[in-house]
Tab-separated table of C-alpha atoms in Angstrom:
chain	number	residue	atom	x	y	z
A	72	MET	CA	24.002	-66.285	-55.272
A	73	LYS	CA	21.165	-66.451	-52.714
A	74	GLU	CA	19.797	-63.126	-53.952
A	75	LEU	CA	19.923	-64.435	-57.553
A	76	ILE	CA	17.917	-67.539	-56.609
A	77	ASN	CA	15.285	-65.396	-54.882
A	78	PHE	CA	15.106	-63.157	-57.914
A	79	ASN	CA	14.640	-66.158	-60.196
A	80	ASP	CA	11.867	-67.497	-57.948
A	81	LEU	CA	10.156	-64.138	-58.020
A	82	PHE	CA	10.500	-64.042	-61.809
A	83	ASP	CA	8.902	-67.490	-62.077
A	84	ILE	CA	6.012	-66.408	-59.854
A	85	LEU	CA	5.420	-63.290	-61.926
A	86	GLU	CA	5.591	-65.320	-65.130
A	87	LYS	CA	3.034	-67.834	-63.834
A	88	LEU	CA	0.809	-65.022	-62.594
A	89	THR	CA	0.986	-63.280	-65.965
A	90	SER	CA	0.245	-66.541	-67.741
A	91	TYR	CA	-2.826	-67.124	-65.531
A	92	LEU	CA	-4.114	-63.573	-65.891
A	93	THR	CA	-4.010	-63.925	-69.684
A	94	SER	CA	-5.488	-67.447	-69.715
A	95	TRP	CA	-8.996	-68.277	-70.867
A	96	ARG	CA	-9.820	-69.584	-67.367
A	97	PHE	CA	-9.208	-66.228	-65.722
A	98	ILE	CA	-10.941	-64.278	-68.498
A	99	SER	CA	-13.930	-66.651	-68.376
A	100	SER	CA	-14.076	-66.301	-64.584
A	101	LEU	CA	-14.077	-62.514	-64.895
A	102	ILE	CA	-16.910	-62.688	-67.415
A	103	ILE	CA	-18.940	-64.976	-65.109
A	104	VAL	CA	-18.344	-62.698	-62.111
A	105	GLY	CA	-19.330	-59.676	-64.212
A	106	VAL	CA	-22.518	-61.363	-65.417
A	107	ALA	CA	-23.387	-62.384	-61.823
A	108	PHE	CA	-22.876	-58.817	-60.541
A	109	LEU	CA	-24.936	-57.478	-63.446
A	110	LEU	CA	-27.791	-59.868	-62.648
A	111	LEU	CA	-27.671	-58.960	-58.949
A	112	PHE	CA	-27.688	-55.266	-59.849
A	113	LEU	CA	-30.674	-55.715	-62.177
A	114	ILE	CA	-32.541	-57.684	-59.513
A	115	ARG	CA	-31.831	-54.991	-56.927
A	116	SER	CA	-32.954	-52.227	-59.300
A	117	LEU	CA	-36.132	-54.102	-60.184
A	118	VAL	CA	-36.993	-54.708	-56.532
A	119	SER	CA	-36.302	-51.050	-55.684
A	120	ASN	CA	-38.680	-49.904	-58.434
A	121	ILE	CA	-41.355	-52.258	-57.157
A	122	TYR	CA	-40.927	-50.905	-53.611
A	123	LYS	CA	-41.375	-47.333	-54.892
A	124	ARG	CA	-44.652	-48.242	-56.591
A	125	VAL	CA	-46.086	-50.144	-53.654
A	126	ASP	CA	-48.847	-48.483	-51.674
A	127	ASN	CA	-49.331	-49.038	-47.972
A	128	ASN	CA	-52.279	-51.401	-48.277
A	129	PRO	CA	-52.714	-55.029	-47.128
A	130	ASP	CA	-52.490	-56.636	-50.576
A	131	ASP	CA	-49.251	-54.843	-51.459
A	132	ILE	CA	-47.759	-55.680	-48.057
A	133	LYS	CA	-48.499	-59.351	-48.677
A	134	ARG	CA	-46.826	-59.183	-52.084
A	135	LEU	CA	-43.770	-57.578	-50.496
A	136	SER	CA	-43.441	-60.506	-48.097
A	137	PHE	CA	-43.268	-62.890	-51.056
A	138	LEU	CA	-40.948	-60.515	-52.915
A	139	LYS	CA	-38.433	-60.312	-50.050
A	140	PHE	CA	-38.275	-64.074	-49.707
A	141	GLY	CA	-38.151	-64.693	-53.464
A	142	THR	CA	-35.387	-62.115	-53.958
A	143	LYS	CA	-33.168	-63.830	-51.382
A	144	ILE	CA	-33.659	-67.195	-53.094
A	145	ILE	CA	-32.836	-65.777	-56.548
A	146	LYS	CA	-29.712	-63.988	-55.295
A	147	LEU	CA	-28.501	-67.159	-53.594
A	148	ALA	CA	-29.116	-69.152	-56.783
A	149	VAL	CA	-27.171	-66.649	-58.943
A	150	ILE	CA	-24.176	-66.651	-56.589
A	151	SER	CA	-24.193	-70.456	-56.289
A	152	VAL	CA	-24.275	-70.997	-60.058
A	153	ALA	CA	-21.463	-68.477	-60.580
A	154	VAL	CA	-19.212	-70.103	-57.960
A	155	LEU	CA	-19.821	-73.632	-59.233
A	156	THR	CA	-19.190	-72.579	-62.843
A	157	ILE	CA	-15.877	-70.931	-61.927
A	158	LEU	CA	-14.803	-74.040	-60.032
A	159	GLN	CA	-15.681	-76.213	-63.029
A	160	ILE	CA	-13.630	-73.971	-65.348
A	161	HIS	CA	-10.605	-74.427	-63.069
A	162	GLY	CA	-10.851	-78.202	-63.303
A	163	ILE	CA	-12.399	-78.843	-59.902
A	164	ASP	CA	-14.834	-81.752	-59.818
A	165	VAL	CA	-18.121	-79.998	-59.132
A	166	GLY	CA	-19.977	-83.324	-59.090
A	167	SER	CA	-18.156	-84.532	-55.991
A	168	ILE	CA	-18.749	-81.144	-54.350
A	169	LEU	CA	-22.460	-81.382	-55.097
A	170	ALA	CA	-22.519	-84.915	-53.707
A	171	GLY	CA	-20.870	-83.661	-50.547
A	172	LEU	CA	-23.289	-80.748	-50.437
A	173	GLY	CA	-26.139	-83.213	-50.735
A	174	ILE	CA	-25.043	-84.927	-47.537
A	175	ALA	CA	-24.404	-81.594	-45.868
A	176	SER	CA	-27.815	-80.373	-47.030
A	177	ALA	CA	-29.477	-83.361	-45.416
A	178	VAL	CA	-27.761	-82.537	-42.128
A	179	ALA	CA	-28.501	-78.821	-42.519
A	180	GLY	CA	-32.096	-79.653	-43.373
A	181	LEU	CA	-32.572	-81.072	-39.900
A	182	ALA	CA	-31.150	-77.886	-38.450
A	183	VAL	CA	-33.309	-75.543	-40.513
A	184	GLN	CA	-36.549	-77.509	-40.453
A	185	ASP	CA	-38.032	-74.987	-38.023
A	186	ILE	CA	-37.255	-72.209	-40.518
A	187	LEU	CA	-39.001	-74.183	-43.244
A	188	LYS	CA	-42.021	-74.604	-40.967
A	189	ASP	CA	-42.026	-70.833	-40.428
A	190	VAL	CA	-41.955	-70.204	-44.193
A	191	ILE	CA	-44.702	-72.729	-44.935
A	192	MET	CA	-46.943	-71.261	-42.248
A	193	GLY	CA	-46.093	-67.740	-43.414
A	194	VAL	CA	-47.236	-68.587	-46.939
A	195	ARG	CA	-50.414	-70.091	-45.503
A	196	ILE	CA	-51.086	-66.952	-43.437
A	197	ILE	CA	-50.792	-64.839	-46.591
A	198	THR	CA	-52.837	-67.074	-48.900
A	199	ASP	CA	-55.569	-67.761	-46.322
A	200	LYS	CA	-55.661	-64.064	-45.262
A	201	PHE	CA	-55.271	-64.712	-41.541
A	202	PHE	CA	-54.594	-61.009	-40.867
A	203	ASN	CA	-53.023	-57.842	-42.276
A	204	VAL	CA	-50.512	-55.357	-40.915
A	205	GLY	CA	-52.425	-52.924	-38.698
A	206	ASP	CA	-55.060	-55.465	-37.615
A	207	ILE	CA	-55.808	-55.996	-33.935
A	208	ILE	CA	-55.420	-59.718	-33.258
A	209	ARG	CA	-55.727	-62.108	-30.338
A	210	TYR	CA	-52.974	-64.723	-30.019
A	211	GLY	CA	-53.698	-67.000	-27.075
A	212	GLU	CA	-54.341	-64.621	-24.188
A	213	ILE	CA	-52.449	-61.762	-25.867
A	214	GLU	CA	-54.040	-58.947	-27.860
A	215	GLY	CA	-51.947	-56.637	-29.993
A	216	VAL	CA	-51.503	-54.676	-33.199
A	217	VAL	CA	-49.727	-56.423	-36.094
A	218	GLU	CA	-46.781	-54.098	-36.760
A	219	ASP	CA	-44.752	-56.229	-39.164
A	220	PHE	CA	-45.056	-59.536	-40.961
A	221	ASN	CA	-42.926	-61.683	-43.270
A	222	VAL	CA	-42.850	-65.343	-44.213
A	223	ARG	CA	-40.799	-66.198	-41.103
A	224	VAL	CA	-42.054	-64.087	-38.187
A	225	THR	CA	-44.953	-61.906	-37.094
A	226	ARG	CA	-44.396	-58.903	-34.814
A	227	ILE	CA	-47.208	-57.524	-32.702
A	228	ARG	CA	-47.343	-54.712	-30.132
A	229	LYS	CA	-49.333	-55.651	-27.030
A	230	LEU	CA	-52.310	-53.445	-26.231
A	231	SER	CA	-51.900	-54.031	-22.499
A	232	ASN	CA	-48.413	-52.536	-22.039
A	233	GLY	CA	-47.036	-51.593	-25.473
A	234	ASP	CA	-44.347	-54.305	-25.493
A	235	CYS	CA	-43.288	-55.619	-28.910
A	236	MET	CA	-43.570	-59.384	-29.310
A	237	THR	CA	-42.059	-61.513	-32.097
A	238	ILE	CA	-43.835	-64.775	-32.912
A	239	CYS	CA	-42.350	-67.492	-35.127
A	240	ASN	CA	-44.978	-68.295	-37.738
A	241	ARG	CA	-44.739	-72.034	-36.999
A	242	ASN	CA	-46.216	-71.334	-33.560
A	243	ILE	CA	-49.303	-69.652	-34.995
A	244	SER	CA	-52.042	-72.233	-35.209
A	245	GLU	CA	-54.987	-69.954	-34.507
A	246	ILE	CA	-55.388	-66.184	-34.685
A	247	SER	CA	-58.585	-64.212	-34.210
A	248	ILE	CA	-59.248	-60.659	-35.361
A	249	VAL	CA	-60.410	-58.520	-32.437
A	250	SER	CA	-63.761	-56.840	-33.086
A	251	ASN	CA	-64.431	-53.134	-32.609
A	252	TRP	CA	-66.834	-53.646	-29.718
A	253	SER	CA	-66.512	-54.569	-26.070
A	254	ASP	CA	-69.113	-55.651	-23.509
A	255	ILE	CA	-69.459	-54.572	-19.888
A	256	ASP	CA	-71.531	-56.838	-17.649
A	257	LEU	CA	-72.852	-55.064	-14.569
A	258	GLY	CA	-74.260	-57.004	-11.601
A	259	LEU	CA	-76.878	-55.269	-9.431
A	260	SER	CA	-79.028	-56.423	-6.548
A	261	TYR	CA	-82.374	-58.161	-7.072
A	262	GLU	CA	-83.852	-55.623	-4.656
A	263	GLU	CA	-83.379	-52.744	-7.104
A	264	ASP	CA	-86.371	-51.598	-9.160
A	265	PRO	CA	-85.819	-53.015	-12.709
A	266	GLU	CA	-87.594	-50.122	-14.420
A	267	LYS	CA	-85.493	-47.593	-12.542
A	268	ILE	CA	-82.319	-49.522	-13.456
A	269	HIS	CA	-83.227	-49.750	-17.150
A	270	LYS	CA	-83.930	-46.035	-17.338
A	271	LEU	CA	-80.742	-45.068	-15.491
A	272	LEU	CA	-78.459	-47.388	-17.455
A	273	GLY	CA	-80.004	-46.339	-20.758
A	274	LYS	CA	-79.204	-42.725	-19.901
A	275	THR	CA	-75.685	-43.734	-18.813
A	276	ALA	CA	-75.084	-45.471	-22.165
A	277	LYS	CA	-75.819	-42.217	-23.975
A	278	GLU	CA	-73.270	-40.431	-21.778
A	279	ILE	CA	-70.662	-43.129	-22.447
A	280	ALA	CA	-71.227	-42.640	-26.181
A	281	LYS	CA	-69.949	-39.077	-25.769
A	282	ILE	CA	-66.513	-40.234	-24.541
A	283	GLU	CA	-63.771	-39.345	-27.004
A	284	GLY	CA	-63.029	-42.321	-29.246
A	285	VAL	CA	-66.356	-44.076	-28.622
A	286	GLU	CA	-68.294	-44.681	-31.829
A	287	ASP	CA	-71.449	-45.779	-30.025
A	288	CYS	CA	-72.656	-47.305	-26.777
A	289	VAL	CA	-75.775	-49.439	-26.512
A	290	TYR	CA	-77.507	-50.550	-23.353
A	291	LYS	CA	-78.594	-54.145	-24.113
A	292	GLY	CA	-80.790	-54.671	-21.031
A	293	THR	CA	-80.931	-57.690	-18.757
A	294	GLU	CA	-78.307	-60.282	-19.669
A	295	ARG	CA	-78.933	-63.051	-17.127
A	296	PHE	CA	-79.888	-63.873	-13.562
A	297	ASP	CA	-77.017	-64.935	-11.321
A	298	SER	CA	-77.309	-66.450	-7.870
A	299	SER	CA	-76.799	-63.145	-6.063
A	300	SER	CA	-77.361	-60.437	-8.697
A	301	VAL	CA	-79.028	-59.474	-11.942
A	302	ILE	CA	-76.548	-58.929	-14.794
A	303	TYR	CA	-77.126	-55.960	-17.125
A	304	LYS	CA	-75.096	-55.477	-20.323
A	305	PHE	CA	-73.517	-52.496	-22.099
A	306	ARG	CA	-71.905	-52.802	-25.535
A	307	ILE	CA	-69.323	-50.167	-26.466
A	308	TYR	CA	-68.184	-49.703	-30.067
A	309	CYS	CA	-64.679	-48.244	-30.309
A	310	PRO	CA	-61.268	-48.857	-31.937
A	311	ALA	CA	-59.790	-52.077	-30.562
A	312	ASP	CA	-56.459	-50.469	-29.727
A	313	ARG	CA	-58.208	-47.953	-27.419
A	314	ARG	CA	-60.607	-50.409	-25.853
A	315	PHE	CA	-58.871	-50.729	-22.476
A	316	ASP	CA	-58.704	-46.980	-21.786
A	317	ILE	CA	-62.271	-46.402	-22.974
A	318	ARG	CA	-63.538	-49.327	-20.919
A	319	ARG	CA	-61.953	-47.889	-17.757
A	320	ASN	CA	-63.537	-44.489	-18.418
A	321	ALA	CA	-66.905	-46.112	-18.997
A	322	MET	CA	-66.656	-48.138	-15.773
A	323	ARG	CA	-65.829	-45.001	-13.823
A	324	MET	CA	-68.831	-43.201	-15.342
A	325	ILE	CA	-71.153	-46.114	-14.509
A	326	GLN	CA	-69.892	-46.219	-10.944
A	327	SER	CA	-70.412	-42.473	-10.551
A	328	GLU	CA	-73.987	-42.674	-11.877
A	329	LEU	CA	-74.850	-45.544	-9.539
A	330	ASN	CA	-73.422	-43.737	-6.518
A	331	SER	CA	-75.305	-40.547	-7.340
A	332	HIS	CA	-78.580	-42.509	-7.294
A	333	GLY	CA	-77.794	-44.450	-4.137
A	334	ILE	CA	-77.379	-47.768	-5.911
A	335	THR	CA	-74.656	-50.065	-4.592
A	336	ILE	CA	-72.958	-52.884	-6.446
A	337	PRO	CA	-73.508	-56.127	-4.502
A	338	TYR	CA	-70.644	-58.251	-3.280
A	339	ASN	CA	-70.412	-61.611	-1.592
A	340	LYS	CA	-71.000	-61.545	2.143
A	341	LEU	CA	-70.282	-64.222	4.695
A	342	ASP	CA	-72.493	-64.532	7.783
A	343	VAL	CA	-70.794	-66.269	10.713
A	344	ASN	CA	-72.918	-67.462	13.639
A	345	ILE	CA	-71.066	-68.428	16.805
A	346	GLN	CA	-72.909	-70.528	19.313
A	347	GLY	CA	-71.603	-70.741	22.862
A	348	GLY	CA	-71.092	-74.133	24.473
A	349	ALA	CA	-73.450	-75.454	27.151
A	350	GLN	CA	-72.652	-74.206	30.625
A	351	GLU	CA	-72.394	-76.667	33.454
């Protein structure tokens, strides 16, 4: 008798399942799911074709940042509409769910406000052309190459040590593009013959210009008069990402030239005079 009851229960379950699978609600749900998958597939195919046609230039990279963000929004909208429609077909009050989601969205909005700030600033960076991927930028005291960028974060690789740094776009208030030139200020003694110094440093600038990676080197002459030395200026034109290595090579060459001509670089000296006390 117990086995018969279990069999009857199983029969009822199968009958209800068959009735549901042949109902308009299930068929409609399948159609909605199929349409949603088709739309997602078309979106994915369209985006893939766009990626294949994109060249590696700044304008296309900016468009890709918008495309990635826009694609996520569209996919989320398609899935949300499909789920809500299926719930409505099955007699679930979507209005109350949306009302509840409205409250939840307000709470979630507080949690994701930083993300929204990132997106807003990311859009501003793109529209105002703050920088492009591959640019050498200065962020605070940090200089680095922009390796990746989207509407949420910017990734740069530091020139000083090669570390990769990720910056939330909301924290970017000011960015400067690093120029392709670097100055070297050299302090020499007032006792040195100015004409001799100008001639020597002019010759040294031409030698620096021969360093691999240096586009040009110009000796600018006297920069200013300090309290204990005269400041002379070099300007080296070179790729920003190689500036540190080239600058070190140039400094070594300048030091070698000065030493070979008996010219010393002045440094601060402290004279201490000790007076003995009066003897009784």
